[in-house]
Amino acid sequence: MNTAAHDATQIARDYIAVWNETDAARRAALIEAGWTANAHYIDPMAQASGHAQISALVGAVHQRFPGFRFHLLGKADAHGDQMRFSWTLGPSGAQDLIQGTDFAQLDAGKLRSVTGFLDKVPVGA
């Protein structure tokens, strides 16, 4: 595995860990470690800038979908400071209901900007 692919895989795993972390203090530490101070996140349903807003957005997702877990889907891919990866979201131990693909810009190995796309969303989600 080349270094960029390995780094992309680890960055994507760390990103998924943020979305799965229900404890706000642990989530804040993960965001601090993996995201730049001026990081920005946007998807079709929400946007957030900075660590506090990103953490609050993740917390809101946990409130809306209690017990749901994110999983990396396939492999992460990167070149230069750009990366992409796909994920799934669903109840623990059940079939995933939502799928998406995220595109990220990196700065020294940290997430600077993440743009999320929803590839599969059930009606009413």
PDB file of C-alpha atoms in Angstrom:
ATOM      1  CA  MET A   1       0.000   0.000   0.000  1.00  0.00           C
ATOM      2  CA  ASN A   2       1.443   3.371  -0.881  1.00  0.00           C
ATOM      3  CA  THR A   3       1.868   6.021   1.777  1.00  0.00           C
ATOM      4  CA  ALA A   4      -0.948   8.246   0.465  1.00  0.00           C
ATOM      5  CA  ALA A   5      -3.413   5.327   0.488  1.00  0.00           C
ATOM      6  CA  HIS A   6      -2.323   4.272   3.974  1.00  0.00           C
ATOM      7  CA  ASP A   7      -2.619   7.820   5.283  1.00  0.00           C
ATOM      8  CA  ALA A   8      -6.011   8.224   3.580  1.00  0.00           C
ATOM      9  CA  THR A   9      -7.256   5.010   5.179  1.00  0.00           C
ATOM     10  CA  GLN A  10      -6.159   6.147   8.647  1.00  0.00           C
ATOM     11  CA  ILE A  11      -7.593   9.643   8.184  1.00  0.00           C
ATOM     12  CA  ALA A  12     -10.909   8.138   7.017  1.00  0.00           C
ATOM     13  CA  ARG A  13     -10.977   5.735   9.996  1.00  0.00           C
ATOM     14  CA  ASP A  14     -10.291   8.617  12.380  1.00  0.00           C
ATOM     15  CA  TYR A  15     -13.040  10.640  10.675  1.00  0.00           C
ATOM     16  CA  ILE A  16     -15.530   7.775  11.116  1.00  0.00           C
ATOM     17  CA  ALA A  17     -14.465   7.515  14.782  1.00  0.00           C
ATOM     18  CA  VAL A  18     -15.469  11.171  15.273  1.00  0.00           C
ATOM     19  CA  TRP A  19     -18.931  10.481  13.840  1.00  0.00           C
ATOM     20  CA  ASN A  20     -19.343   7.406  16.068  1.00  0.00           C
ATOM     21  CA  GLU A  21     -18.205   9.085  19.288  1.00  0.00           C
ATOM     22  CA  THR A  22     -21.150   9.880  21.563  1.00  0.00           C
ATOM     23  CA  ASP A  23     -19.073  11.383  24.403  1.00  0.00           C
ATOM     24  CA  ALA A  24     -18.642  15.094  23.682  1.00  0.00           C
ATOM     25  CA  ALA A  25     -15.253  15.400  25.451  1.00  0.00           C
ATOM     26  CA  ARG A  26     -13.765  12.395  23.642  1.00  0.00           C
ATOM     27  CA  ARG A  27     -15.239  13.637  20.355  1.00  0.00           C
ATOM     28  CA  ALA A  28     -13.674  17.084  20.909  1.00  0.00           C
ATOM     29  CA  ALA A  29     -10.265  15.457  21.452  1.00  0.00           C
ATOM     30  CA  LEU A  30     -10.628  13.428  18.239  1.00  0.00           C
ATOM     31  CA  ILE A  31     -11.600  16.550  16.284  1.00  0.00           C
ATOM     32  CA  GLU A  32      -8.679  18.477  17.783  1.00  0.00           C
ATOM     33  CA  ALA A  33      -6.289  15.716  16.686  1.00  0.00           C
ATOM     34  CA  GLY A  34      -7.614  15.250  13.163  1.00  0.00           C
ATOM     35  CA  TRP A  35      -9.034  18.558  11.948  1.00  0.00           C
ATOM     36  CA  THR A  36      -7.422  21.955  11.367  1.00  0.00           C
ATOM     37  CA  ALA A  37      -8.560  24.783  13.674  1.00  0.00           C
ATOM     38  CA  ASN A  38     -10.454  26.463  10.808  1.00  0.00           C
ATOM     39  CA  ALA A  39     -11.943  23.236   9.442  1.00  0.00           C
ATOM     40  CA  HIS A  40     -15.239  23.343   7.567  1.00  0.00           C
ATOM     41  CA  TYR A  41     -17.850  20.624   6.955  1.00  0.00           C
ATOM     42  CA  ILE A  42     -20.806  20.762   4.571  1.00  0.00           C
ATOM     43  CA  ASP A  43     -23.352  18.245   3.256  1.00  0.00           C
ATOM     44  CA  PRO A  44     -26.836  18.631   1.732  1.00  0.00           C
ATOM     45  CA  MET A  45     -28.438  18.885   5.178  1.00  0.00           C
ATOM     46  CA  ALA A  46     -25.955  20.802   7.346  1.00  0.00           C
ATOM     47  CA  GLN A  47     -22.777  22.794   7.569  1.00  0.00           C
ATOM     48  CA  ALA A  48     -20.359  23.634  10.349  1.00  0.00           C
ATOM     49  CA  SER A  49     -17.155  25.645  10.762  1.00  0.00           C
ATOM     50  CA  GLY A  50     -14.584  25.107  13.490  1.00  0.00           C
ATOM     51  CA  HIS A  51     -14.198  22.355  16.031  1.00  0.00           C
ATOM     52  CA  ALA A  52     -17.125  23.310  18.294  1.00  0.00           C
ATOM     53  CA  GLN A  53     -19.680  23.511  15.460  1.00  0.00           C
ATOM     54  CA  ILE A  54     -18.460  20.253  13.913  1.00  0.00           C
ATOM     55  CA  SER A  55     -18.760  18.482  17.268  1.00  0.00           C
ATOM     56  CA  ALA A  56     -22.238  19.940  17.824  1.00  0.00           C
ATOM     57  CA  LEU A  57     -23.301  18.738  14.362  1.00  0.00           C
ATOM     58  CA  VAL A  58     -22.105  15.208  15.143  1.00  0.00           C
ATOM     59  CA  GLY A  59     -23.983  15.351  18.462  1.00  0.00           C
ATOM     60  CA  ALA A  60     -27.160  16.376  16.620  1.00  0.00           C
ATOM     61  CA  VAL A  61     -26.794  13.366  14.300  1.00  0.00           C
ATOM     62  CA  HIS A  62     -26.574  11.097  17.372  1.00  0.00           C
ATOM     63  CA  GLN A  63     -29.785  12.641  18.726  1.00  0.00           C
ATOM     64  CA  ARG A  64     -31.601  12.168  15.413  1.00  0.00           C
ATOM     65  CA  PHE A  65     -30.311   8.613  14.829  1.00  0.00           C
ATOM     66  CA  PRO A  66     -29.679   7.105  18.288  1.00  0.00           C
ATOM     67  CA  GLY A  67     -27.748   3.840  18.184  1.00  0.00           C
ATOM     68  CA  PHE A  68     -26.724   4.279  14.546  1.00  0.00           C
ATOM     69  CA  ARG A  69     -23.097   3.636  13.585  1.00  0.00           C
ATOM     70  CA  PHE A  70     -20.964   4.821  10.688  1.00  0.00           C
ATOM     71  CA  HIS A  71     -18.705   2.379   8.824  1.00  0.00           C
ATOM     72  CA  LEU A  72     -16.105   2.941   6.148  1.00  0.00           C
ATOM     73  CA  LEU A  73     -17.300   1.526   2.808  1.00  0.00           C
ATOM     74  CA  GLY A  74     -14.568   0.337   0.486  1.00  0.00           C
ATOM     75  CA  LYS A  75     -11.195   2.017   0.586  1.00  0.00           C
ATOM     76  CA  ALA A  76     -10.169   5.616   0.973  1.00  0.00           C
ATOM     77  CA  ASP A  77      -8.282   7.192  -1.921  1.00  0.00           C
ATOM     78  CA  ALA A  78      -5.950  10.196  -1.901  1.00  0.00           C
ATOM     79  CA  HIS A  79      -3.541  12.170  -3.985  1.00  0.00           C
ATOM     80  CA  GLY A  80      -1.851  15.377  -2.990  1.00  0.00           C
ATOM     81  CA  ASP A  81      -4.020  17.139  -0.430  1.00  0.00           C
ATOM     82  CA  GLN A  82      -7.297  15.665  -1.765  1.00  0.00           C
ATOM     83  CA  MET A  83      -9.046  12.517  -0.606  1.00  0.00           C
ATOM     84  CA  ARG A  84     -12.339  10.702  -0.982  1.00  0.00           C
ATOM     85  CA  PHE A  85     -14.042   7.859   0.818  1.00  0.00           C
ATOM     86  CA  SER A  86     -17.486   6.353   1.194  1.00  0.00           C
ATOM     87  CA  TRP A  87     -19.364   5.339   4.309  1.00  0.00           C
ATOM     88  CA  THR A  88     -22.559   3.730   5.518  1.00  0.00           C
ATOM     89  CA  LEU A  89     -24.824   4.580   8.448  1.00  0.00           C
ATOM     90  CA  GLY A  90     -27.377   2.358  10.118  1.00  0.00           C
ATOM     91  CA  PRO A  91     -28.522   0.862  13.415  1.00  0.00           C
ATOM     92  CA  SER A  92     -25.904  -1.206  15.246  1.00  0.00           C
ATOM     93  CA  GLY A  93     -26.074  -4.815  14.110  1.00  0.00           C
ATOM     94  CA  ALA A  94     -28.588  -4.106  11.342  1.00  0.00           C
ATOM     95  CA  GLN A  95     -28.462  -3.314   7.641  1.00  0.00           C
ATOM     96  CA  ASP A  96     -27.078   0.108   6.826  1.00  0.00           C
ATOM     97  CA  LEU A  97     -29.768   2.529   5.684  1.00  0.00           C
ATOM     98  CA  ILE A  98     -27.777   5.543   4.510  1.00  0.00           C
ATOM     99  CA  GLN A  99     -24.689   5.724   2.309  1.00  0.00           C
ATOM    100  CA  GLY A 100     -22.535   8.654   1.361  1.00  0.00           C
ATOM    101  CA  THR A 101     -19.293   9.765  -0.186  1.00  0.00           C
ATOM    102  CA  ASP A 102     -17.135  12.487   1.291  1.00  0.00           C
ATOM    103  CA  PHE A 103     -14.457  14.552  -0.397  1.00  0.00           C
ATOM    104  CA  ALA A 104     -11.835  16.158   1.817  1.00  0.00           C
ATOM    105  CA  GLN A 105      -9.047  18.671   1.521  1.00  0.00           C
ATOM    106  CA  LEU A 106      -6.121  18.056   3.815  1.00  0.00           C
ATOM    107  CA  ASP A 107      -3.591  20.376   5.377  1.00  0.00           C
ATOM    108  CA  ALA A 108      -0.493  18.620   6.771  1.00  0.00           C
ATOM    109  CA  GLY A 109      -2.478  15.401   7.232  1.00  0.00           C
ATOM    110  CA  LYS A 110      -5.428  17.048   8.975  1.00  0.00           C
ATOM    111  CA  LEU A 111      -8.909  17.592   7.579  1.00  0.00           C
ATOM    112  CA  ARG A 112      -9.323  21.195   6.436  1.00  0.00           C
ATOM    113  CA  SER A 113     -12.571  20.858   4.497  1.00  0.00           C
ATOM    114  CA  VAL A 114     -15.055  17.999   4.088  1.00  0.00           C
ATOM    115  CA  THR A 115     -17.867  18.016   1.541  1.00  0.00           C
ATOM    116  CA  GLY A 116     -20.340  15.183   1.990  1.00  0.00           C
ATOM    117  CA  PHE A 117     -22.708  13.719  -0.587  1.00  0.00           C
ATOM    118  CA  LEU A 118     -25.608  11.418   0.257  1.00  0.00           C
ATOM    119  CA  ASP A 119     -25.668   8.473  -2.145  1.00  0.00           C
ATOM    120  CA  LYS A 120     -28.557   6.519  -0.601  1.00  0.00           C
ATOM    121  CA  VAL A 121     -31.160   7.903   1.792  1.00  0.00           C
ATOM    122  CA  PRO A 122     -34.423   6.150   2.675  1.00  0.00           C
ATOM    123  CA  VAL A 123     -37.655   8.097   2.423  1.00  0.00           C
ATOM    124  CA  GLY A 124     -38.298  10.028   5.638  1.00  0.00           C
ATOM    125  CA  ALA A 125     -34.705   9.973   6.896  1.00  0.00           C
TER     126      ALA A 125
END
